[in-house]
């Protein structure tokens, strides 16, 4: 049988033990928080990579990405070729007062122009200021961390695998060509 | 006793009354926070938030003093003072050290102290009735019920000590004190301390305040400095209950240091008990109203009566 009041004593022990332990309070303004990798702070734009495909703006559930662009015609390099057109970005803005940080724009971007940055201290006193224009979005790029390393047992990244495959193929072809050249003619039975 | 001497004693008691409850309050802030794995106030005053209660006081003073339109104006305004002042008066009669180190030695000290402390609860009752608010009224009535239930075991436990010492004067009791009184009166000490907590409406006995159920009980309608007085009276109450338990059951100034340092023992014991009060608050959830009543009538009162019987038997046996 349990002693009467043993539960009460256990409760007292819990609080006393907690008092001797280190507190978990984060003293944020003095001490910066220890953020997890892949923290979703703000979205950065690498505008050099942007082709104005508009996928991000169309997929955005909040419609908070504004893109303006115009087409430019490039003169043909070859007199026989036709002139090429290309999209030029005029405006790229994200309204962070609407953004819900779902990250879909970053997922859908086919050319790796959008990135998560862990910076989160961009509060404003005026809501209009929360619409970050392209230069500000470009500035956030400097805060984007290097991608975290893959897990030890992870599959090789696709681009590396493809490059390796191509290199192996070229290597094998070169080797067989060399072997063919080294062998005297007529021995190919 | 000259007039100057009297004035000095009154000023000293007033200073203690204004400082020590704040010290207990600040200790509560920090101890409670650390018991919950937090840091507590860290900014006010610069060093670990030592001036937090000063900042709170300044804030309370700045606030508007609202009296509800339907309230009984005079009673409403008077209630905080009625809640606070008895503890100041009680503090006068509590002996701190040997040789007249007391605000005012009262012959029937224990009667005086317990009677005056009962008035403090009246403040909550007045506030509850005068606020013209359902929650306040509920809180006030719960206060009244709690006072009825817990005053009795408290008196019985105190009577046991008075019987053991053969005197009603608080310094007189301490002069009679022997170390073996502590184990002899330990049940009485438990009963006195617990019913003291209940009388102060401290968690886990804070049904009359119960902010998650009846807003803040009798104090619902109070703002600003009057509300601060109620809070201050709670901390002054902790001081008084802890000091009284020290004097009655833990031997007050008696300890292994020379008598000149007796006051240090009183202060140390009082603060140790105040820490226990805080500790209990952090640890236990609030009792339900019927559990509260049941605990007083079926546990504390029989225990107090048993202690009284034990005291009587031992007293007869040794005389």
CSV table of C-alpha atoms in Angstrom, one decimal:
chain,number,residue,atom,x,y,z
A,1,UNK,CA,0.0,0.0,0.0
A,2,UNK,CA,1.2,3.5,-0.8
A,3,UNK,CA,1.7,5.9,2.1
A,4,UNK,CA,-0.9,8.6,2.2
A,5,UNK,CA,0.5,11.8,0.9
A,6,UNK,CA,3.3,10.1,-1.1
A,7,UNK,CA,1.8,11.7,-4.3
A,8,UNK,CA,2.0,15.1,-2.7
A,9,UNK,CA,5.6,14.6,-1.7
A,10,UNK,CA,6.4,13.4,-5.2
A,11,UNK,CA,4.9,16.7,-6.6
A,12,UNK,CA,7.0,18.7,-4.2
A,13,UNK,CA,10.1,16.8,-5.4
A,14,UNK,CA,9.3,17.6,-9.0
A,15,UNK,CA,9.2,21.3,-8.5
A,16,UNK,CA,12.3,21.2,-6.3
A,17,UNK,CA,14.2,19.3,-8.9
A,18,UNK,CA,13.1,21.6,-11.6
A,19,UNK,CA,14.4,24.6,-9.6
A,20,UNK,CA,17.9,23.0,-9.5
A,21,UNK,CA,18.0,22.4,-13.2
A,22,UNK,CA,19.0,24.9,-15.9
A,23,UNK,CA,16.1,27.0,-17.1
A,24,UNK,CA,14.9,26.7,-20.7
A,25,UNK,CA,14.1,30.4,-21.2
A,26,UNK,CA,15.6,31.8,-24.4
A,27,UNK,CA,16.8,35.4,-23.7
A,28,UNK,CA,16.1,36.3,-27.3
A,29,UNK,CA,17.1,40.0,-27.8
A,30,UNK,CA,20.4,39.4,-25.9
A,31,UNK,CA,21.1,36.0,-27.2
A,32,UNK,CA,20.3,35.0,-30.7
A,33,UNK,CA,18.2,31.9,-31.0
A,34,UNK,CA,19.8,28.6,-32.1
A,35,UNK,CA,17.8,28.0,-35.2
A,36,UNK,CA,17.2,24.7,-36.9
A,37,UNK,CA,18.6,24.0,-40.3
A,38,UNK,CA,16.1,24.8,-43.1
A,39,UNK,CA,14.5,27.5,-40.9
A,40,UNK,CA,11.9,29.4,-42.8
A,41,UNK,CA,12.7,33.0,-42.0
A,42,UNK,CA,12.4,35.0,-45.2
A,43,UNK,CA,12.4,34.2,-48.9
A,44,UNK,CA,15.5,35.3,-50.9
A,45,UNK,CA,15.6,35.8,-54.6
A,46,UNK,CA,18.5,35.1,-56.9
A,47,UNK,CA,17.3,37.2,-59.7
A,48,UNK,CA,20.0,36.1,-62.1
A,49,UNK,CA,18.4,32.7,-62.1
A,50,UNK,CA,14.9,33.9,-62.7
A,51,UNK,CA,13.4,33.4,-66.1
A,52,UNK,CA,10.0,35.0,-65.3
A,53,UNK,CA,8.2,31.7,-65.8
A,54,UNK,CA,5.6,32.9,-63.3
A,55,UNK,CA,5.3,29.5,-61.7
A,56,UNK,CA,5.9,30.8,-58.2
A,57,UNK,CA,3.3,33.6,-58.6
A,58,UNK,CA,0.8,31.2,-60.0
A,59,UNK,CA,1.3,28.5,-57.3
A,60,UNK,CA,1.3,31.0,-54.4
A,61,UNK,CA,-1.8,30.2,-52.3
A,62,UNK,CA,-1.9,33.8,-51.0
A,63,UNK,CA,-1.1,35.5,-54.3
A,64,UNK,CA,1.5,37.5,-52.6
A,65,UNK,CA,4.2,37.4,-55.3
A,66,UNK,CA,4.1,40.2,-57.8
A,67,UNK,CA,6.1,39.9,-61.1
A,68,UNK,CA,6.3,42.3,-64.0
A,69,UNK,CA,8.4,41.6,-67.0
A,70,UNK,CA,8.9,42.5,-70.7
A,71,UNK,CA,10.2,40.7,-73.7
A,72,UNK,CA,13.4,41.7,-75.3
A,73,UNK,CA,14.5,40.5,-78.8
A,74,UNK,CA,18.1,39.5,-79.1
A,75,UNK,CA,19.7,40.0,-82.5
A,76,UNK,CA,20.4,36.7,-84.2
A,77,UNK,CA,24.0,35.5,-83.9
A,78,UNK,CA,23.9,33.6,-87.2
A,79,UNK,CA,22.5,35.3,-90.3
A,80,UNK,CA,20.5,32.1,-91.0
A,81,UNK,CA,19.0,31.9,-87.5
A,82,UNK,CA,16.0,33.8,-86.3
A,83,UNK,CA,16.1,36.4,-83.7
A,84,UNK,CA,15.6,35.1,-80.1
A,85,UNK,CA,13.4,36.7,-77.5
A,86,UNK,CA,14.0,36.5,-73.8
A,87,UNK,CA,12.1,37.7,-70.7
A,88,UNK,CA,13.5,40.5,-68.7
A,89,UNK,CA,12.4,40.9,-65.0
A,90,UNK,CA,11.1,44.3,-64.2
A,91,UNK,CA,9.6,43.8,-60.8
A,92,UNK,CA,9.7,40.9,-58.4
A,93,UNK,CA,8.1,41.5,-55.0
A,94,UNK,CA,6.9,39.3,-52.1
A,95,UNK,CA,4.3,40.8,-49.7
A,96,UNK,CA,5.3,39.2,-46.4
A,97,UNK,CA,2.2,40.6,-44.7
A,98,UNK,CA,0.3,38.0,-46.8
A,99,UNK,CA,2.9,35.3,-47.1
A,100,UNK,CA,2.1,32.2,-45.0
A,101,UNK,CA,5.6,30.7,-45.4
A,102,UNK,CA,4.4,27.6,-47.1
A,103,UNK,CA,7.5,27.5,-49.3
A,104,UNK,CA,5.6,26.3,-52.4
A,105,UNK,CA,7.2,29.1,-54.5
A,106,UNK,CA,10.6,27.7,-53.5
A,107,UNK,CA,9.6,24.2,-54.3
A,108,UNK,CA,8.2,24.9,-57.7
A,109,UNK,CA,11.0,27.2,-58.9
A,110,UNK,CA,12.6,25.2,-61.8
A,111,UNK,CA,15.7,27.3,-61.9
A,112,UNK,CA,16.6,27.6,-58.2
A,113,UNK,CA,16.0,31.3,-58.0
A,114,UNK,CA,14.2,31.3,-54.7
A,115,UNK,CA,15.7,30.2,-51.3
A,116,UNK,CA,14.8,30.1,-47.7
A,117,UNK,CA,16.9,32.4,-45.5
A,118,UNK,CA,16.8,32.0,-41.7
A,119,UNK,CA,16.7,35.7,-41.1
A,120,UNK,CA,13.5,36.7,-39.2
A,121,UNK,CA,14.0,40.2,-37.9
A,122,UNK,CA,12.3,42.2,-40.5
A,123,UNK,CA,9.3,43.5,-38.6
A,124,UNK,CA,8.1,46.9,-39.7
A,125,UNK,CA,5.9,49.6,-38.3
A,126,UNK,CA,4.1,50.1,-41.6
A,127,UNK,CA,2.5,47.1,-43.3
A,128,UNK,CA,3.4,48.5,-46.7
A,129,UNK,CA,7.1,48.1,-45.8
A,130,UNK,CA,6.6,44.4,-45.6
A,131,UNK,CA,6.4,44.1,-49.4
A,132,UNK,CA,10.0,43.4,-50.2
A,133,UNK,CA,11.0,44.5,-53.7
A,134,UNK,CA,13.6,42.7,-55.8
A,135,UNK,CA,16.7,44.5,-54.5
A,136,UNK,CA,15.7,43.7,-50.9
A,137,UNK,CA,14.9,40.1,-51.9
A,138,UNK,CA,18.3,39.9,-53.6
A,139,UNK,CA,20.0,41.2,-50.5
A,140,UNK,CA,18.5,38.3,-48.5
A,141,UNK,CA,20.5,36.0,-50.7
A,142,UNK,CA,23.7,36.8,-48.7
A,143,UNK,CA,22.0,35.3,-45.6
A,144,UNK,CA,21.1,32.0,-47.3
A,145,UNK,CA,23.1,29.2,-45.7
A,146,UNK,CA,24.9,26.5,-47.6
A,147,UNK,CA,22.6,23.5,-48.1
A,148,UNK,CA,22.9,21.0,-45.3
A,149,UNK,CA,25.1,18.0,-46.0
A,150,UNK,CA,23.3,14.9,-47.2
A,151,UNK,CA,22.8,12.0,-44.8
A,152,UNK,CA,25.7,9.5,-44.7
A,153,UNK,CA,23.7,6.8,-46.4
A,154,UNK,CA,21.8,9.0,-48.8
A,155,UNK,CA,21.5,8.5,-52.5
A,156,UNK,CA,23.9,10.5,-54.6
A,157,UNK,CA,22.5,13.8,-55.9
A,158,UNK,CA,21.1,13.3,-59.4
A,159,UNK,CA,23.3,15.9,-61.2
A,160,UNK,CA,26.4,14.3,-59.7
A,161,UNK,CA,25.2,10.8,-60.6
A,162,UNK,CA,24.5,12.0,-64.2
A,163,UNK,CA,27.8,13.7,-64.5
A,164,UNK,CA,29.6,10.6,-63.2
A,165,UNK,CA,27.7,8.4,-65.6
A,166,UNK,CA,28.7,10.6,-68.6
A,167,UNK,CA,32.3,10.7,-67.4
A,168,UNK,CA,32.4,6.9,-67.0
A,169,UNK,CA,31.0,6.5,-70.5
A,170,UNK,CA,33.5,8.9,-72.0
A,171,UNK,CA,36.3,7.2,-70.1
A,172,UNK,CA,35.2,3.7,-71.3
A,173,UNK,CA,34.9,5.0,-74.9
A,174,UNK,CA,38.4,6.5,-74.8
A,175,UNK,CA,39.8,3.4,-73.3
A,176,UNK,CA,38.3,1.1,-75.9
A,177,UNK,CA,39.4,3.5,-78.7
A,178,UNK,CA,42.9,3.4,-77.3
A,179,UNK,CA,42.9,-0.3,-77.1
A,180,UNK,CA,41.7,-0.6,-80.7
A,181,UNK,CA,44.5,1.7,-81.8
A,182,UNK,CA,47.1,-0.3,-79.9
A,183,UNK,CA,46.1,-3.7,-81.4
A,184,UNK,CA,47.7,-4.6,-84.8
A,185,UNK,CA,45.3,-4.8,-87.7
A,186,UNK,CA,43.8,-8.2,-88.5
A,187,UNK,CA,43.9,-9.5,-84.9
A,188,UNK,CA,40.3,-8.6,-84.4
A,189,UNK,CA,38.9,-12.0,-84.5
B,1,UNK,CA,8.1,53.6,27.5
B,2,UNK,CA,8.6,57.1,26.3
B,3,UNK,CA,6.9,58.7,23.4
B,4,UNK,CA,10.1,58.6,21.3
B,5,UNK,CA,10.6,55.0,22.0
B,6,UNK,CA,7.1,54.2,20.9
B,7,UNK,CA,7.4,56.3,17.7
B,8,UNK,CA,10.6,54.5,16.9
B,9,UNK,CA,9.1,51.1,17.3
B,10,UNK,CA,6.1,52.0,15.1
B,11,UNK,CA,8.3,53.3,12.4
B,12,UNK,CA,10.5,50.2,12.5
B,13,UNK,CA,7.4,48.0,12.3
B,14,UNK,CA,6.1,50.1,9.4
B,15,UNK,CA,9.4,49.8,7.6
B,16,UNK,CA,9.4,46.0,8.0
B,17,UNK,CA,5.8,45.9,6.9
B,18,UNK,CA,6.6,47.8,3.7
B,19,UNK,CA,9.8,46.0,2.8
B,20,UNK,CA,9.5,42.3,3.8
B,21,UNK,CA,6.3,41.6,1.9
B,22,UNK,CA,8.0,43.0,-1.2
B,23,UNK,CA,11.0,40.8,-0.6
B,24,UNK,CA,8.7,37.8,-0.3
B,25,UNK,CA,6.9,38.8,-3.5
B,26,UNK,CA,10.2,39.2,-5.4
B,27,UNK,CA,11.3,35.8,-4.1
B,28,UNK,CA,8.1,34.3,-5.2
B,29,UNK,CA,8.6,35.8,-8.7
B,30,UNK,CA,12.0,34.2,-9.0
B,31,UNK,CA,11.5,31.0,-7.1
B,32,UNK,CA,8.3,30.2,-8.9
B,33,UNK,CA,9.9,30.9,-12.3
B,34,UNK,CA,12.8,28.6,-11.6
B,35,UNK,CA,10.6,25.9,-10.3
B,36,UNK,CA,8.8,26.1,-13.6
B,37,UNK,CA,12.0,26.1,-15.6
B,38,UNK,CA,11.8,29.8,-16.4
B,39,UNK,CA,13.9,32.8,-15.5
B,40,UNK,CA,11.3,35.2,-14.2
B,41,UNK,CA,11.7,39.0,-14.3
B,42,UNK,CA,15.1,39.9,-15.7
B,43,UNK,CA,15.0,43.6,-16.8
B,44,UNK,CA,13.6,45.9,-14.1
B,45,UNK,CA,16.4,47.4,-12.1
B,46,UNK,CA,19.1,45.9,-14.3
B,47,UNK,CA,20.2,43.0,-12.2
B,48,UNK,CA,17.9,39.9,-12.5
B,49,UNK,CA,14.8,42.1,-12.3
B,50,UNK,CA,15.3,43.0,-8.6
B,51,UNK,CA,13.1,46.1,-9.0
B,52,UNK,CA,10.2,44.3,-10.7
B,53,UNK,CA,7.8,45.0,-7.8
B,54,UNK,CA,8.8,48.7,-7.7
B,55,UNK,CA,8.0,48.9,-11.4
B,56,UNK,CA,4.7,47.1,-10.7
B,57,UNK,CA,3.9,49.6,-8.0
B,58,UNK,CA,4.6,52.5,-10.2
B,59,UNK,CA,2.3,51.0,-12.9
B,60,UNK,CA,-0.5,50.4,-10.3
B,61,UNK,CA,-0.3,54.0,-9.1
B,62,UNK,CA,-0.6,55.3,-12.7
B,63,UNK,CA,-3.8,53.4,-13.4
B,64,UNK,CA,-7.2,54.9,-13.1
B,65,UNK,CA,-9.0,54.1,-9.9
B,66,UNK,CA,-12.4,52.9,-11.1
B,67,UNK,CA,-15.4,52.5,-8.9
B,68,UNK,CA,-18.3,50.7,-10.6
B,69,UNK,CA,-21.5,52.7,-11.0
B,70,UNK,CA,-23.6,50.3,-9.0
B,71,UNK,CA,-21.0,49.6,-6.3
B,72,UNK,CA,-21.4,50.6,-2.7
B,73,UNK,CA,-18.9,53.4,-3.0
B,74,UNK,CA,-17.7,53.9,0.5
B,75,UNK,CA,-17.4,50.2,1.4
B,76,UNK,CA,-15.8,49.5,-1.9
B,77,UNK,CA,-13.2,52.1,-1.3
B,78,UNK,CA,-12.6,51.2,2.3
B,79,UNK,CA,-12.2,47.4,1.7
B,80,UNK,CA,-8.5,47.4,0.6
B,81,UNK,CA,-7.5,49.3,3.7
B,82,UNK,CA,-9.5,46.8,5.9
B,83,UNK,CA,-7.7,44.0,4.2
B,84,UNK,CA,-4.2,45.4,4.6
B,85,UNK,CA,-4.1,47.2,8.0
B,86,UNK,CA,-4.8,44.3,10.3
B,87,UNK,CA,-1.5,42.6,9.2
B,88,UNK,CA,0.4,45.8,10.1
B,89,UNK,CA,-1.3,45.7,13.6
B,90,UNK,CA,-0.5,42.0,14.0
B,91,UNK,CA,3.1,42.7,13.1
B,92,UNK,CA,3.4,45.0,16.1
B,93,UNK,CA,2.8,42.2,18.5
B,94,UNK,CA,5.1,39.6,17.0
B,95,UNK,CA,8.3,39.2,19.1
B,96,UNK,CA,11.5,39.1,17.0
B,97,UNK,CA,14.2,38.8,19.6
B,98,UNK,CA,14.6,38.3,23.4
B,99,UNK,CA,14.5,41.1,25.9
B,100,UNK,CA,11.6,43.2,24.5
B,101,UNK,CA,12.6,43.1,20.9
B,102,UNK,CA,9.0,43.4,19.9
B,103,UNK,CA,6.8,46.3,18.6
B,104,UNK,CA,4.4,46.1,21.5
B,105,UNK,CA,4.3,43.2,24.0
B,106,UNK,CA,0.6,42.4,24.5
B,107,UNK,CA,-0.4,40.4,27.5
B,108,UNK,CA,-3.0,38.3,25.7
B,109,UNK,CA,-0.9,38.4,22.6
B,110,UNK,CA,-2.2,35.3,20.9
B,111,UNK,CA,-5.8,36.3,21.3
B,112,UNK,CA,-5.0,39.7,20.0
B,113,UNK,CA,-3.2,38.4,17.0
B,114,UNK,CA,-5.7,35.9,15.9
B,115,UNK,CA,-8.6,38.2,16.5
B,116,UNK,CA,-7.1,41.0,14.4
B,117,UNK,CA,-6.1,38.6,11.6
B,118,UNK,CA,-9.8,37.6,11.3
B,119,UNK,CA,-10.5,41.3,10.4
B,120,UNK,CA,-8.3,41.0,7.4
B,121,UNK,CA,-10.6,38.5,5.8
B,122,UNK,CA,-13.4,41.0,6.4
B,123,UNK,CA,-11.8,43.2,3.7
B,124,UNK,CA,-12.3,40.6,1.1
B,125,UNK,CA,-15.9,40.1,2.2
B,126,UNK,CA,-16.6,43.9,2.0
B,127,UNK,CA,-15.0,44.0,-1.4
B,128,UNK,CA,-17.1,41.0,-2.6
B,129,UNK,CA,-20.3,42.5,-1.4
B,130,UNK,CA,-19.7,46.1,-2.4
B,131,UNK,CA,-18.6,45.4,-6.0
B,132,UNK,CA,-22.1,44.7,-7.3
B,133,UNK,CA,-20.7,41.9,-9.3
B,134,UNK,CA,-21.7,38.2,-9.4
B,135,UNK,CA,-18.1,36.9,-9.4
B,136,UNK,CA,-17.1,39.2,-6.6
B,137,UNK,CA,-20.1,38.1,-4.5
B,138,UNK,CA,-19.2,34.4,-5.2
B,139,UNK,CA,-15.7,35.1,-4.2
B,140,UNK,CA,-16.8,37.0,-1.1
B,141,UNK,CA,-19.1,34.2,0.0
B,142,UNK,CA,-16.4,31.6,-0.6
B,143,UNK,CA,-14.0,33.7,1.5
B,144,UNK,CA,-16.6,33.8,4.3
B,145,UNK,CA,-17.1,30.0,4.2
B,146,UNK,CA,-13.3,29.5,4.2
B,147,UNK,CA,-12.9,31.8,7.1
B,148,UNK,CA,-15.5,29.9,9.1
B,149,UNK,CA,-13.9,26.5,8.3
B,150,UNK,CA,-10.3,27.3,8.8
B,151,UNK,CA,-10.4,29.7,11.7
B,152,UNK,CA,-11.4,26.9,14.1
B,153,UNK,CA,-8.4,24.5,13.5
B,154,UNK,CA,-6.1,27.5,13.6
B,155,UNK,CA,-7.4,28.6,17.0
B,156,UNK,CA,-7.3,25.1,18.3
B,157,UNK,CA,-3.7,24.6,17.2
B,158,UNK,CA,-2.7,28.0,18.7
B,159,UNK,CA,-4.5,27.0,21.9
B,160,UNK,CA,-2.4,23.9,22.2
B,161,UNK,CA,0.8,26.0,22.3
B,162,UNK,CA,-0.8,28.4,24.8
B,163,UNK,CA,-1.7,25.4,27.0
B,164,UNK,CA,1.9,24.0,26.7
B,165,UNK,CA,3.4,27.4,27.7
B,166,UNK,CA,0.8,28.3,30.3
B,167,UNK,CA,0.6,31.8,29.0
B,168,UNK,CA,-1.1,33.8,26.3
B,169,UNK,CA,1.7,36.3,25.7
B,170,UNK,CA,3.8,35.6,22.7
B,171,UNK,CA,7.2,36.6,24.2
B,172,UNK,CA,6.1,34.7,27.3
B,173,UNK,CA,5.6,31.6,25.2
B,174,UNK,CA,9.0,31.9,23.7
B,175,UNK,CA,10.6,32.2,27.1
B,176,UNK,CA,9.1,28.9,28.1
B,177,UNK,CA,10.1,27.2,24.9
B,178,UNK,CA,12.2,24.0,25.0
B,179,UNK,CA,13.6,22.3,21.9
B,180,UNK,CA,11.4,19.2,22.4
B,181,UNK,CA,8.3,21.3,21.9
B,182,UNK,CA,8.9,21.1,18.2
B,183,UNK,CA,8.3,17.4,17.8
B,184,UNK,CA,5.6,17.6,20.6
B,185,UNK,CA,3.7,20.3,18.7
B,186,UNK,CA,4.5,19.2,15.2
B,187,UNK,CA,0.9,18.2,14.3
B,188,UNK,CA,-0.3,21.5,15.7
B,189,UNK,CA,2.3,23.3,13.6
B,190,UNK,CA,1.0,21.6,10.4
B,191,UNK,CA,-2.6,22.4,11.2
B,192,UNK,CA,-1.7,26.1,12.0
B,193,UNK,CA,0.4,26.6,8.9
B,194,UNK,CA,-2.1,25.0,6.6
B,195,UNK,CA,-5.1,26.8,7.9
B,196,UNK,CA,-3.0,30.0,7.8
B,197,UNK,CA,-2.5,29.4,4.1
B,198,UNK,CA,-6.2,28.8,3.6
B,199,UNK,CA,-7.0,32.0,5.5
B,200,UNK,CA,-4.7,33.9,3.2
B,201,UNK,CA,-6.4,32.2,0.2
B,202,UNK,CA,-3.0,31.1,-1.2
B,203,UNK,CA,-2.9,28.3,-3.7
B,204,UNK,CA,-3.9,25.4,-3.3
B,205,UNK,CA,-6.5,27.0,-1.1
B,206,UNK,CA,-7.4,29.9,-3.4
B,207,UNK,CA,-10.9,29.0,-4.3
B,208,UNK,CA,-12.2,32.5,-3.4
B,209,UNK,CA,-9.9,34.0,-5.9
B,210,UNK,CA,-9.8,31.2,-8.5
B,211,UNK,CA,-9.0,33.5,-11.5
B,212,UNK,CA,-9.8,30.7,-14.0
B,213,UNK,CA,-13.3,30.3,-12.6
B,214,UNK,CA,-14.6,33.4,-11.0
B,215,UNK,CA,-12.2,36.0,-12.6
B,216,UNK,CA,-10.5,37.2,-9.4
B,217,UNK,CA,-13.2,36.7,-6.8
B,218,UNK,CA,-13.8,39.7,-4.6
B,219,UNK,CA,-11.0,41.7,-6.3
B,220,UNK,CA,-12.6,41.5,-9.8
B,221,UNK,CA,-13.7,45.1,-9.9
B,222,UNK,CA,-10.5,46.6,-8.4
B,223,UNK,CA,-7.9,48.5,-10.3
B,224,UNK,CA,-4.8,50.5,-9.7
B,225,UNK,CA,-3.6,51.2,-6.2
B,226,UNK,CA,-6.5,49.6,-4.4
B,227,UNK,CA,-5.9,46.3,-6.2
B,228,UNK,CA,-2.2,46.6,-5.3
B,229,UNK,CA,-3.2,47.0,-1.7
B,230,UNK,CA,-5.1,43.6,-1.9
B,231,UNK,CA,-2.0,42.0,-3.4
B,232,UNK,CA,0.2,43.6,-0.8
B,233,UNK,CA,-2.1,42.3,1.9
B,234,UNK,CA,-1.6,38.8,0.6
B,235,UNK,CA,2.2,39.1,0.9
B,236,UNK,CA,2.0,40.8,4.2
B,237,UNK,CA,-0.3,37.9,5.3
B,238,UNK,CA,2.4,35.4,4.2
B,239,UNK,CA,4.9,37.3,6.3
B,240,UNK,CA,2.6,37.3,9.4
B,241,UNK,CA,1.5,33.7,9.1
B,242,UNK,CA,5.1,32.5,8.7
B,243,UNK,CA,6.3,34.7,11.6
B,244,UNK,CA,3.5,33.5,13.8
B,245,UNK,CA,4.2,29.8,13.0
B,246,UNK,CA,7.9,30.5,13.7
B,247,UNK,CA,7.0,32.1,17.1
B,248,UNK,CA,4.4,29.6,18.1
B,249,UNK,CA,5.9,26.3,16.9
B,250,UNK,CA,9.5,26.7,15.8
B,251,UNK,CA,10.9,28.4,18.8
B,252,UNK,CA,11.3,32.0,17.4
B,253,UNK,CA,14.6,33.4,18.4
B,254,UNK,CA,15.9,30.2,20.0
B,255,UNK,CA,18.9,28.7,18.1
B,256,UNK,CA,22.5,27.9,18.4
B,257,UNK,CA,23.7,31.5,18.2
B,258,UNK,CA,24.0,33.9,21.2
B,259,UNK,CA,20.8,35.6,22.2
B,260,UNK,CA,21.9,39.0,20.7
B,261,UNK,CA,21.5,37.3,17.3
B,262,UNK,CA,18.1,35.8,18.1
B,263,UNK,CA,16.3,38.1,15.7
B,264,UNK,CA,18.4,36.5,12.9
B,265,UNK,CA,16.8,33.2,13.8
B,266,UNK,CA,13.3,34.6,13.7
B,267,UNK,CA,14.0,36.1,10.3
B,268,UNK,CA,15.6,33.0,8.9
B,269,UNK,CA,12.8,30.7,10.1
B,270,UNK,CA,10.2,33.1,8.8
B,271,UNK,CA,11.8,33.1,5.3
B,272,UNK,CA,12.2,29.4,5.2
B,273,UNK,CA,8.5,29.1,5.9
B,274,UNK,CA,7.7,31.7,3.2
B,275,UNK,CA,9.7,29.6,0.8
B,276,UNK,CA,7.5,26.6,1.7
B,277,UNK,CA,4.4,28.8,1.0
B,278,UNK,CA,5.8,29.6,-2.5
B,279,UNK,CA,6.8,26.0,-3.0
B,280,UNK,CA,3.3,24.8,-2.2
B,281,UNK,CA,1.8,27.3,-4.5
B,282,UNK,CA,3.9,26.2,-7.4
B,283,UNK,CA,3.4,22.5,-6.8
B,284,UNK,CA,-0.3,21.9,-6.2
B,285,UNK,CA,-3.4,22.7,-8.2
B,286,UNK,CA,-6.3,24.4,-6.7
B,287,UNK,CA,-8.7,22.4,-4.5
B,288,UNK,CA,-12.3,22.2,-5.4
B,289,UNK,CA,-14.6,24.2,-3.0
B,290,UNK,CA,-16.1,21.0,-1.5
B,291,UNK,CA,-12.7,19.4,-1.1
B,292,UNK,CA,-11.5,22.5,0.6
B,293,UNK,CA,-14.4,22.4,3.1
B,294,UNK,CA,-14.0,18.6,3.6
B,295,UNK,CA,-10.3,19.0,4.3
B,296,UNK,CA,-10.9,21.6,7.0
B,297,UNK,CA,-13.7,19.8,8.8
B,298,UNK,CA,-12.7,16.1,8.5
B,299,UNK,CA,-8.9,16.4,8.6
B,300,UNK,CA,-7.6,19.6,10.2
B,301,UNK,CA,-10.1,19.9,13.1
B,302,UNK,CA,-9.7,16.3,14.3
B,303,UNK,CA,-5.9,16.7,14.0
B,304,UNK,CA,-6.0,19.9,16.0
B,305,UNK,CA,-8.2,18.3,18.7
B,306,UNK,CA,-5.9,15.3,18.9
B,307,UNK,CA,-2.9,17.7,19.3
B,308,UNK,CA,-4.8,19.5,22.0
B,309,UNK,CA,-5.5,16.2,23.8
B,310,UNK,CA,-1.8,15.2,23.5
B,311,UNK,CA,-0.7,18.5,24.8
B,312,UNK,CA,-3.0,18.2,27.8
B,313,UNK,CA,-1.8,14.6,28.6
B,314,UNK,CA,1.9,15.5,28.4
B,315,UNK,CA,1.4,18.7,30.4
B,316,UNK,CA,-0.3,16.8,33.2
B,317,UNK,CA,2.3,14.0,33.0
B,318,UNK,CA,5.3,16.4,33.4
B,319,UNK,CA,3.8,18.6,36.1
